[in-house]
Amino acid sequence: MEIGSGPLSRYHPQPSSQVHKVAMPPKQNVLTEFQTVIKEIFFPDEPFRAFRGQRSHTRFYLVLQAIFPILEWARSYNLQKFKGDLIAGLTIASLCVPQDIAYARLAHLEPQYGLYSSFVPPLIYAFMGSSRDIAIGPVAVVSLLIGTMVQNEIDPSNKLAYRRLVFTATFFAGVTQFALGLFRLGFLIDFLSHAAIVGFMAGAAITIGLQQLKGLLGITNFTKNTDIISVMHSVVGTVHHGWNWQTIVIGLSFLAFLLLTKYIAKKYPKLFWVSAIAPLTSVIVATFCVYITRADKEGVAIVNRIERGINPSSAHEIYWTGDLFLKGFKIGVVAGLIALTEAIAIGRTFAAVKDYNVDGNKEMVAMGTMNIVGSMTSCYVATGSFSRSAVNFMAGCNTAVANIVMSCVVLLTLELITRLFKYTPNAVLASIIIAAVFPLVDIPAAILLWKIDKFDFLACMGAFFGVVFKSVEIGLLIAVAISFAKILLQVTRPRTSVLGRLPGTLVYRNVEQYPNATTVSGIMIIRVDSAIYFSNSNYIKERILRWLSNEEEDLKINSQPRIKYLIVEMSPVTDIDTSGIHSFEELHKTLQNRDVKLVLANPGAIVTEKLHAAEFTKKIGEDMIFLTVADAIEMLSPRIKELL
C-alpha cells in the first residue's frame, strides 16, 4: 500500500469485512408525499397534536387557549407574579409616556396619537400574545417609516387627510401581520437576513437622530427629506440665523443626562431603573424649567397641547376606496413586515434567556389583531419595543400583565395629566429619541459580520448607506435585494470539493481543509454540498468536469495513472429534481466518452427514490451506487489494480 502526505498522493486501501448496499426507501403514494411537504412548510410545530384524543368540549377550550394564551397561564397566576408585573408595568409606563409623545412627532402626528397607541394595542396583545416580556407600543424605526412614506403622499400640514392615510396604513399593516400568522407564512420574514436588519436599523437610527436636530437646535425651516446630505444642508444653512441657543442648552443638557443614565444602567444592571425613569424625569424637569422661566417666549418650541381623553373611534377615517386606499395598502404592508420582524426578534431574544417558546404564528395573529383594532381607535402601527422590553425584563416581569399595567397608566395619563405636558420643550423630546435609538447602531455586530461573512457585511452596509444617503424605503429595498441575491448566489453556485482519506481512518474530507488527506490512484472523489435543482444543476455538472479536467492535467504532468472512476459523494444532497437528474445523465455520457465511470456514494432516501424512478441507476449500474465512500473505494480499488 502506497500512502502519501499530500492531497494528490495515492493509496490502496485494505478490504474490510462487509460492504453495505444503498436501500430503497419505502414507497409513498402521491397524497402522503404531498401531505408531508405541506406539513413541513406550514405546520412544522405540529399545532394540532394537543387536539388528538380529546373530547369536543376540551378541543373547544384548546382552540380558545390557542387564540388567547392568557387562558393558559392565567390558571397559575398568583399575587407574587402580580407584584413583579406591577413593578415592571409601572417602570415601563414611566418610559413609554415621554417616548410616545416623542415618537408621535417622528411620525408627524399630534402627541396624543402616540399615547393612544400605547393604550389599546398592549391590552389586546396581553390577551393574544405568547411572549411574557415584550412591551408593546410605538417604536422609533416604524414611526420614521410611517412618517416618511405617508409624507411622500400627503403633506402633514393637511392633518385630516394625513391622519386618515396613517390609519389606513395601520389597518393594512395589521391585515398583513394577521394573514401571515393565520396562513402560517411567517417563514417569509426570514428572507430579510440578520445582516440586512443590522444595517437597516443602524441607518434608521442615524436618520432618526439627524431628524431630531430640528428640535435639538431649535430650527424652524427644516428639510422634509431624510437623507444625510439634505439634513446637513438644512442644519449648516441655518447656523447663523435659525438656531436657538436656549433650545440647544436644554437639548444637549438632557441628552447628556440620558446618555449618562444609560451608561450607569449598562455598567450596573441592578440600576436599570435609573435609565428607565430618566426620560420622564427629563420631561418633568424640563417642563418645569420652561414654565417658570417662560423660555417659550424666547423661541423655545413647546408641545403646547395634548388632547385629553381616551382613543376616539377612527374606523370612519380609514380610506376604503380610491388611490389613497392603494397607497395605504402599500405603506401598510412595508410597515407591517418591518414591525413584525422587529417584534419577533425581540420576543425570541428574551424567550431564549428565560427558556420558553414564542409561537411565531400566534405573535403574528396577535400583532395583526392589535393593529387592525388600533387603526379603528386612533392608533398607528404598534409593535414590540426593544428598549421597553429590556426594561420590562430587567424590572422582573412575569407575564403580559405588565402590558396591562402600562396601558392603565397611559389611560390615567390621557384622562388626568395631559395638560401638564403643555410646556414640555421639543428639545427634550428630541433628546429622548436620540438616546433611545443610540443602541440601534450596533458596531460590534457589524465588525462580527465582517469577520464571519463579507457578503453579509456588504448586505449590512448596503442597507445602511441606502437609508442614510437616500431614504428609508430605498435602504429597505437594498436590504431585501441583497438578501435575495445572497440566497440566489448560494442556490445557483453551491460549493463542491475534492475529498481525500484522513490517515489512519476510513473518513473522507475536503483536501483543502485537511491537506494531509490522501487520495486514491485512479479514483477522484467530489462532494456536492447542496440540493441539485434546475437553478444549479448545469453549474454542478460543469464544476465536476472542471475538477476532473484539472486533476487529469496534474496527473499527466506528474506521469501518474489517469482517473478511471469519479465518485460523487451525495450525503449533503437533500433533494434532486428532473433537471438535476438530466444533468447527471449528461455527466454520465461525458464521462463515458472520456472512459471514466460515474459512481454515487450515500444518496439520501428522496434522491435514491427519484434516481430509481428515472431509471438512472440502471444507466450507471446498480453496482456503481454505494452506501459510503469507503465502501466504494474498497470495491473499486482492486479493479484499479487490474487496470494499472
XYZ file of C-alpha atoms in Angstrom:
644
model
C 0.000 0.000 0.000
C 1.328 3.427 -1.014
C 0.307 6.305 1.221
C 1.480 9.868 0.677
C 1.137 13.031 2.692
C -0.449 15.461 0.235
C -3.857 15.798 -1.327
C -2.626 14.404 -4.666
C -0.862 11.384 -3.188
C -2.326 7.882 -3.778
C -3.013 4.818 -1.650
C -4.563 1.360 -1.986
C -6.892 0.527 0.936
C -7.192 -2.844 2.591
C -10.610 -4.539 2.218
C -12.953 -4.533 5.217
C -15.300 -7.295 6.290
C -18.583 -6.094 4.781
C -19.909 -3.641 2.184
C -23.498 -2.448 2.532
C -25.757 -1.596 -0.370
C -27.929 1.500 -0.617
C -31.505 0.577 0.316
C -34.588 1.845 -1.456
C -36.891 3.834 0.877
C -40.492 2.648 1.408
C -42.688 3.765 -1.469
C -45.055 6.637 -0.596
C -48.177 7.448 -2.534
C -48.560 10.935 -4.012
C -51.094 12.097 -1.409
C -48.891 11.072 1.533
C -45.860 12.742 -0.011
C -47.848 15.929 -0.676
C -49.172 15.951 2.893
C -45.638 15.580 4.242
C -44.401 18.528 2.194
C -47.341 20.733 3.242
C -46.870 19.786 6.891
C -43.170 20.678 6.885
C -43.847 24.022 5.175
C -46.857 25.232 7.160
C -47.107 23.038 10.280
C -43.568 22.099 11.403
C -44.556 22.700 15.046
C -47.481 20.216 14.851
C -50.064 22.628 16.309
C -52.863 20.037 16.225
C -51.076 17.421 18.322
C -52.749 18.636 21.526
C -56.207 18.002 19.998
C -55.669 14.283 19.401
C -57.875 12.031 21.505
C -59.588 14.945 23.277
C -63.302 15.378 23.824
C -65.204 18.036 21.906
C -65.542 20.469 24.839
C -61.821 20.061 25.608
C -60.989 20.766 21.984
C -63.114 23.903 22.092
C -61.231 25.121 25.165
C -57.895 24.317 23.481
C -58.963 26.390 20.468
C -59.773 29.323 22.751
C -56.470 28.806 24.536
C -54.616 28.841 21.209
C -56.281 32.146 20.302
C -55.955 33.647 23.783
C -52.795 32.296 25.510
C -53.826 34.243 28.628
C -56.277 31.388 29.364
C -53.300 29.045 29.721
C -51.013 30.996 32.028
C -53.799 32.733 33.998
C -54.635 29.451 35.772
C -51.289 29.527 37.574
C -51.234 33.296 38.095
C -50.775 34.460 41.686
C -50.104 37.511 43.829
C -46.354 37.015 43.737
C -46.320 37.171 39.939
C -48.594 40.200 40.004
C -46.135 42.091 42.217
C -43.395 41.596 39.612
C -45.740 42.575 36.776
C -46.959 45.645 38.661
C -43.439 46.968 39.242
C -42.453 46.194 35.647
C -45.624 47.799 34.264
C -45.142 50.995 36.254
C -41.487 51.146 35.244
C -42.111 50.786 31.508
C -45.024 53.248 31.773
C -42.617 55.892 33.070
C -40.503 55.221 29.995
C -43.292 54.907 27.423
C -45.201 58.145 28.135
C -42.412 60.550 27.113
C -41.308 58.206 24.321
C -44.845 58.000 22.904
C -45.126 61.787 22.736
C -41.735 61.974 21.005
C -42.397 59.117 18.550
C -45.737 60.640 17.512
C -43.834 63.742 16.405
C -41.452 61.481 14.489
C -44.474 60.117 12.613
C -45.705 63.729 12.071
C -48.746 63.108 14.279
C -50.061 65.026 17.250
C -48.682 63.800 20.617
C -51.868 62.109 21.837
C -51.728 59.578 18.995
C -48.537 58.148 20.434
C -50.277 57.717 23.794
C -53.335 56.180 22.114
C -51.024 53.603 20.534
C -49.761 52.545 23.971
C -53.256 52.117 25.383
C -55.342 49.840 23.110
C -52.695 47.638 21.372
C -50.971 46.497 24.621
C -54.343 45.428 26.053
C -55.109 43.254 23.039
C -51.591 41.819 22.939
C -51.786 40.871 26.626
C -54.661 38.507 25.813
C -53.375 37.151 22.491
C -49.556 37.329 22.566
C -47.297 34.425 23.522
C -44.326 36.456 24.794
C -44.043 37.256 28.501
C -41.513 40.035 28.051
C -42.434 42.160 25.034
C -43.622 45.692 25.825
C -45.963 46.965 23.119
C -46.197 50.486 21.710
C -44.858 52.828 19.027
C -41.180 52.430 18.127
C -38.742 54.839 16.529
C -37.977 52.927 13.306
C -41.618 52.247 12.412
C -42.592 55.808 13.363
C -39.930 57.134 10.983
C -41.042 54.704 8.274
C -44.686 55.733 8.597
C -43.763 59.422 8.762
C -41.561 59.421 5.653
C -43.725 57.167 3.471
C -47.015 58.908 4.289
C -45.368 62.329 3.982
C -44.387 61.434 0.405
C -48.094 61.081 -0.415
C -49.760 63.789 1.703
C -48.307 66.898 3.329
C -48.507 66.630 7.160
C -49.954 70.149 7.269
C -53.152 68.629 5.854
C -53.765 66.963 9.219
C -57.039 65.181 8.489
C -56.008 63.602 5.175
C -52.556 62.748 6.568
C -54.048 61.126 9.665
C -56.535 59.148 7.577
C -53.743 57.704 5.437
C -51.812 56.762 8.588
C -54.854 54.875 9.934
C -55.318 53.185 6.541
C -51.663 52.097 6.534
C -52.023 50.845 10.109
C -55.088 48.809 9.138
C -53.249 47.100 6.293
C -50.158 46.590 8.453
C -52.433 44.651 10.805
C -54.081 42.727 7.958
C -50.653 41.755 6.612
C -49.476 40.536 10.008
C -52.731 38.704 10.727
C -52.705 36.985 7.314
C -49.102 35.835 7.730
C -49.988 34.262 11.061
C -53.334 32.796 10.011
C -51.914 31.158 6.884
C -48.704 30.259 8.713
C -46.478 32.175 6.314
C -44.161 33.566 8.957
C -41.152 31.965 7.284
C -41.383 34.721 4.656
C -39.983 37.341 7.038
C -36.877 35.189 7.492
C -35.843 36.209 3.975
C -34.749 39.536 5.465
C -31.351 38.477 6.779
C -29.900 39.404 10.150
C -27.111 41.303 8.386
C -29.608 43.397 6.416
C -31.577 44.150 9.584
C -28.402 45.270 11.416
C -27.594 47.703 8.608
C -31.166 48.904 8.187
C -31.614 49.546 11.917
C -28.297 51.391 12.173
C -29.133 53.517 9.139
C -32.604 54.248 10.508
C -31.071 55.222 13.871
C -28.701 57.687 12.183
C -31.563 59.101 10.104
C -33.798 59.436 13.160
C -31.018 61.163 15.068
C -30.419 63.596 12.210
C -34.133 64.387 12.030
C -34.045 65.356 15.708
C -31.525 68.112 15.030
C -34.511 70.286 14.149
C -35.861 70.059 17.699
C -32.455 69.889 19.357
C -31.181 73.080 17.710
C -34.481 74.941 17.506
C -34.511 75.148 13.707
C -37.812 76.358 12.239
C -37.326 75.820 8.498
C -36.129 72.246 8.122
C -35.981 69.932 5.094
C -38.649 67.283 4.637
C -36.087 64.897 3.115
C -34.432 62.299 5.336
C -31.102 61.776 3.569
C -27.990 62.996 5.371
C -26.985 65.495 2.663
C -30.327 67.332 2.718
C -30.432 67.336 6.535
C -26.882 68.646 6.940
C -27.552 71.314 4.313
C -30.543 72.480 6.386
C -28.514 72.433 9.597
C -25.453 74.239 8.239
C -27.530 76.671 6.183
C -29.346 77.967 9.273
C -26.379 78.138 11.656
C -26.275 81.969 11.724
C -29.961 82.784 11.846
C -32.029 79.674 12.575
C -30.544 78.169 15.751
C -31.905 78.963 19.212
C -29.288 78.901 21.971
C -31.795 78.273 24.795
C -33.136 75.250 22.914
C -29.601 73.966 22.356
C -28.776 74.235 26.068
C -31.943 72.358 27.037
C -31.492 69.654 24.390
C -27.794 68.952 24.936
C -28.096 69.051 28.735
C -30.829 66.439 28.853
C -29.229 64.360 26.110
C -26.056 64.179 28.206
C -28.164 63.236 31.241
C -29.997 60.464 29.350
C -26.800 59.006 27.905
C -25.200 59.093 31.365
C -28.107 57.138 32.870
C -27.843 54.592 30.049
C -24.144 54.168 30.790
C -24.884 53.678 34.506
C -27.592 51.106 33.743
C -25.275 49.223 31.399
C -22.374 49.181 33.842
C -24.522 48.408 36.882
C -27.503 46.256 35.711
C -29.233 46.484 39.097
C -29.619 50.224 38.477
C -31.617 49.696 35.275
C -34.431 51.761 36.779
C -32.220 54.874 36.660
C -32.267 54.747 32.865
C -35.940 53.731 32.776
C -37.208 56.754 34.688
C -34.713 59.191 33.143
C -36.960 60.206 30.181
C -39.929 61.003 32.435
C -37.637 62.811 34.870
C -36.227 64.835 31.974
C -39.700 65.786 30.784
C -40.817 66.853 34.269
C -37.701 68.916 34.992
C -37.550 70.484 31.506
C -41.268 71.325 31.559
C -40.953 72.940 34.990
C -37.904 74.971 33.915
C -39.614 76.255 30.773
C -42.763 77.110 32.715
C -41.051 79.153 35.410
C -38.660 80.915 33.018
C -41.215 81.256 30.181
C -38.496 80.210 27.767
C -41.225 79.629 25.173
C -41.379 83.430 24.852
C -37.698 83.335 23.824
C -38.250 80.954 20.900
C -38.101 77.595 22.689
C -40.633 75.364 20.880
C -43.013 73.504 23.209
C -45.605 70.726 22.840
C -48.389 73.242 23.543
C -51.434 70.955 23.678
C -52.206 67.271 24.058
C -55.822 66.235 23.523
C -57.414 64.939 26.706
C -59.436 61.704 26.804
C -59.188 58.130 25.592
C -58.980 56.952 21.999
C -61.785 58.227 19.760
C -63.099 55.947 17.002
C -61.306 56.273 13.672
C -62.952 53.465 11.653
C -64.793 56.071 9.578
C -61.485 57.795 8.722
C -59.880 54.797 7.004
C -59.778 55.012 3.217
C -61.743 52.062 1.803
C -61.629 53.085 -1.863
C -59.645 55.201 -4.290
C -55.993 55.973 -4.888
C -55.192 56.607 -1.222
C -56.603 53.171 -0.375
C -53.914 51.575 -2.582
C -51.208 53.855 -1.185
C -52.260 52.960 2.346
C -52.089 49.284 1.405
C -48.519 49.635 0.060
C -47.290 51.583 3.092
C -49.083 49.229 5.481
C -47.529 46.078 4.043
C -43.994 47.504 4.346
C -44.557 48.908 7.855
C -46.271 45.705 8.985
C -43.395 43.494 7.868
C -40.741 45.692 9.486
C -42.744 45.920 12.728
C -43.258 42.155 12.731
C -39.592 41.409 12.093
C -38.538 43.623 14.992
C -41.153 42.226 17.385
C -40.424 38.551 16.699
C -36.677 39.128 17.004
C -37.229 40.797 20.388
C -39.633 38.106 21.580
C -37.281 35.272 20.650
C -34.320 37.016 22.276
C -35.934 37.271 25.704
C -37.663 33.890 25.408
C -34.246 32.277 24.880
C -32.965 33.904 28.074
C -35.935 32.651 30.126
C -36.072 29.300 28.301
C -39.620 29.305 26.933
C -41.051 29.202 23.427
C -42.570 32.086 21.496
C -45.054 30.904 18.880
C -44.255 32.987 15.794
C -47.652 32.460 14.179
C -49.527 33.413 17.359
C -47.369 36.527 17.584
C -48.308 37.493 14.054
C -52.018 36.989 14.700
C -51.772 38.968 17.957
C -49.812 41.806 16.331
C -52.188 41.868 13.389
C -55.286 41.951 15.570
C -53.990 44.745 17.775
C -53.061 46.895 14.760
C -56.385 46.258 12.993
C -58.265 47.284 16.132
C -55.734 50.068 16.723
C -56.379 51.543 13.274
C -60.044 51.893 14.265
C -59.235 53.502 17.610
C -56.896 56.315 16.513
C -53.650 54.334 16.861
C -50.825 53.999 14.398
C -48.603 50.941 13.931
C -47.507 49.475 17.277
C -45.052 46.659 17.819
C -42.554 45.334 20.345
C -40.109 47.952 21.594
C -36.607 46.715 22.370
C -35.807 49.436 24.910
C -39.094 48.985 26.813
C -38.915 45.193 26.566
C -35.402 45.257 28.018
C -36.615 47.422 30.911
C -39.642 45.167 31.318
C -37.345 42.148 31.511
C -34.938 43.795 33.956
C -37.816 45.002 36.147
C -38.863 41.398 36.728
C -41.997 40.990 34.639
C -43.566 37.539 34.759
C -46.405 37.751 32.248
C -48.108 40.073 29.784
C -49.974 41.649 32.721
C -47.128 44.184 32.736
C -48.550 45.477 29.433
C -51.977 45.813 31.057
C -50.493 47.831 33.934
C -48.648 50.074 31.466
C -51.849 50.537 29.471
C -53.749 51.566 32.606
C -51.105 54.177 33.442
C -51.362 55.562 29.896
C -55.149 55.703 30.347
C -54.739 57.754 33.544
C -52.259 59.994 31.732
C -54.733 60.631 28.911
C -57.573 61.342 31.314
C -55.820 63.346 34.008
C -52.429 64.856 33.252
C -52.105 65.701 29.547
C -52.367 69.420 30.414
C -49.152 69.182 32.395
C -47.210 68.490 29.186
C -48.155 71.841 27.649
C -44.780 73.472 28.371
C -42.676 70.403 27.555
C -39.927 71.634 25.183
C -39.499 69.828 21.873
C -35.767 69.769 22.555
C -36.149 67.315 25.420
C -38.339 65.077 23.247
C -35.616 65.159 20.586
C -33.011 64.182 23.176
C -35.228 61.273 24.338
C -35.485 59.945 20.777
C -31.734 60.269 20.136
C -30.935 58.444 23.374
C -33.497 55.738 22.557
C -32.163 54.988 19.049
C -28.486 55.228 20.001
C -28.230 51.467 20.844
C -29.598 50.566 17.383
C -26.185 51.392 15.909
C -24.615 48.014 16.667
C -20.966 48.432 15.670
C -19.773 45.140 17.274
C -22.385 43.260 15.210
C -21.105 44.907 12.012
C -17.490 44.022 12.909
C -18.559 40.418 13.551
C -20.280 40.305 10.160
C -17.037 41.448 8.517
C -15.074 38.729 10.276
C -17.541 35.935 9.505
C -19.040 36.686 6.092
C -18.002 39.502 3.756
C -21.215 39.141 1.737
C -23.277 39.618 4.910
C -21.228 42.717 5.657
C -21.969 44.000 2.145
C -25.705 43.492 2.774
C -25.382 45.346 6.074
C -23.533 48.290 4.545
C -25.833 48.408 1.514
C -28.889 48.752 3.739
C -27.104 51.272 5.973
C -25.932 53.598 3.200
C -29.236 53.256 1.367
C -31.120 54.560 4.406
C -28.612 57.266 5.319
C -27.911 58.691 1.857
C -31.255 58.144 0.149
C -34.347 57.136 2.147
C -35.772 54.511 4.462
C -37.640 52.870 1.585
C -34.523 52.669 -0.625
C -32.475 51.269 2.261
C -35.131 48.639 2.905
C -35.261 47.776 -0.796
C -31.476 47.390 -0.913
C -31.564 45.195 2.202
C -34.183 42.884 0.665
C -32.430 42.843 -2.734
C -29.042 41.900 -1.264
C -30.643 39.245 0.975
C -32.302 37.664 -2.060
C -29.089 37.987 -4.074
C -27.258 36.010 -1.402
C -29.916 33.301 -1.461
C -29.762 33.092 -5.261
C -25.962 33.004 -5.214
C -25.888 30.162 -2.691
C -28.580 28.213 -4.556
C -27.157 28.682 -8.055
C -23.486 28.374 -7.107
C -23.236 25.686 -4.409
C -19.909 24.544 -3.054
C -18.191 21.427 -4.353
C -14.969 19.931 -3.021
C -12.443 17.163 -3.657
C -12.241 14.595 -0.861
C -9.341 12.589 0.485
C -8.907 9.985 3.214
C -7.694 11.076 6.644
C -4.664 8.937 7.592
C -5.493 6.002 9.846
C -9.252 6.279 9.268
C -11.949 5.494 6.727
C -13.140 9.090 6.870
C -13.046 11.230 3.718
C -12.841 15.003 3.985
C -12.108 18.131 1.925
C -8.433 18.126 0.897
C -8.274 21.919 1.139
C -9.409 21.813 4.767
C -7.241 18.763 5.546
C -4.018 18.969 3.455
C -2.766 15.647 4.848
C -5.767 13.778 3.403
C -4.708 11.208 0.807
C -6.388 10.361 -2.495
C -6.644 7.055 -4.346
C -4.813 6.223 -7.553
C -7.226 6.213 -10.482
C -10.169 7.465 -8.383
C -11.425 11.013 -7.800
C -13.961 11.843 -5.069
C -16.087 15.000 -5.306
C -18.695 16.129 -2.793
C -21.673 18.322 -3.750
C -22.814 20.473 -0.808
C -26.338 21.324 -1.936
C -29.615 20.018 -3.250
C -29.481 19.742 -7.044
C -32.180 21.744 -8.807
C -32.803 23.348 -12.199
C -31.107 26.515 -10.923
C -27.745 24.883 -10.192
C -27.695 21.516 -11.976
C -25.799 22.728 -15.032
C -23.252 24.572 -12.863
C -22.684 21.441 -10.722
C -22.126 19.287 -13.820
C -19.652 21.778 -15.283
C -17.886 22.228 -11.921
C -17.422 18.467 -11.530
C -15.990 18.208 -15.044
C -13.681 21.153 -14.331
C -12.421 19.427 -11.178
C -11.799 16.302 -13.248
C -10.001 18.164 -16.041
C -7.727 19.987 -13.580
C -6.888 16.729 -11.820
C -6.119 14.921 -15.070
C -3.793 17.731 -16.153
C -1.889 17.457 -12.847
C -1.690 13.669 -13.179
C -0.379 13.944 -16.724
C 2.315 16.413 -15.652
C 3.370 14.095 -12.787
C 3.190 10.963 -15.017
C 0.640 9.319 -12.735
C -2.209 6.957 -13.764
C -5.285 8.728 -15.151
C -8.683 8.781 -13.424
C -10.870 5.740 -14.060
C -13.673 6.315 -11.534
C -15.358 9.533 -10.460
C -17.182 9.189 -7.129
C -19.816 11.824 -6.312
C -20.387 11.954 -2.546
C -24.088 12.817 -2.189
C -24.778 12.831 1.560
C -25.278 16.659 1.581
C -27.645 16.413 -1.431
C -31.052 16.655 0.245
C -33.070 16.593 -2.986
C -32.815 16.417 -6.756
C -35.285 17.391 -9.473
C -35.683 16.337 -13.107
C -33.183 18.965 -14.270
C -30.684 17.613 -11.760
C -31.181 14.047 -12.983
C -30.873 15.217 -16.588
C -27.566 16.948 -15.776
C -26.289 13.711 -14.188
C -27.286 11.836 -17.340
C -25.254 14.330 -19.379
C -22.369 13.992 -16.911
C -22.538 10.197 -17.297
C -22.387 10.438 -21.105
C -19.476 12.870 -20.995
C -17.556 10.629 -18.595
C -18.212 7.601 -20.807
C -16.653 9.444 -23.733
C -13.604 10.087 -21.546
C -13.503 6.441 -20.384
C -14.368 7.374 -16.791
C -17.120 5.629 -14.837
C -19.556 7.577 -12.656
C -20.051 6.303 -9.089
C -22.516 7.596 -6.477
C -21.966 7.374 -2.709
C -24.563 7.725 0.039
C -27.539 9.245 -1.793
C -30.395 10.071 0.592
C -33.815 8.435 0.592
C -35.559 11.029 -1.603
C -32.623 11.206 -4.012
C -32.408 7.405 -4.251
C -36.126 7.119 -4.928
C -36.005 9.705 -7.713
C -32.902 8.199 -9.307
C -34.646 4.804 -9.427
C -37.853 6.350 -10.771
C -35.870 7.951 -13.604
C -34.047 4.631 -14.190
C -30.762 6.461 -13.849
C -29.465 3.687 -11.584
C -29.810 1.231 -14.490
C -27.801 3.521 -16.751
C -24.792 3.713 -14.446
C -25.344 0.239 -12.957
C -26.666 -0.780 -9.553
C -23.140 -1.852 -8.618
C -21.975 1.779 -9.031
C -24.029 3.058 -6.068
C -22.528 2.635 -2.586
C -23.516 3.385 0.984
C -20.265 5.191 1.794
C -17.192 6.487 0.012
C -15.116 3.949 1.951
C -17.254 1.093 0.564
C -16.865 2.457 -2.956
C -13.082 2.710 -2.583
C -12.899 -0.817 -1.167
C -14.798 -2.301 -4.087
C -13.188 -0.232 -6.838
C -9.542 -0.354 -5.744
C -9.000 -3.992 -6.866
C -10.389 -3.084 -10.279
C -7.988 -0.141 -10.456
C -5.058 -2.502 -9.737
C -6.108 -4.695 -12.638
C -6.267 -1.699 -14.966
C -2.916 -0.212 -13.913
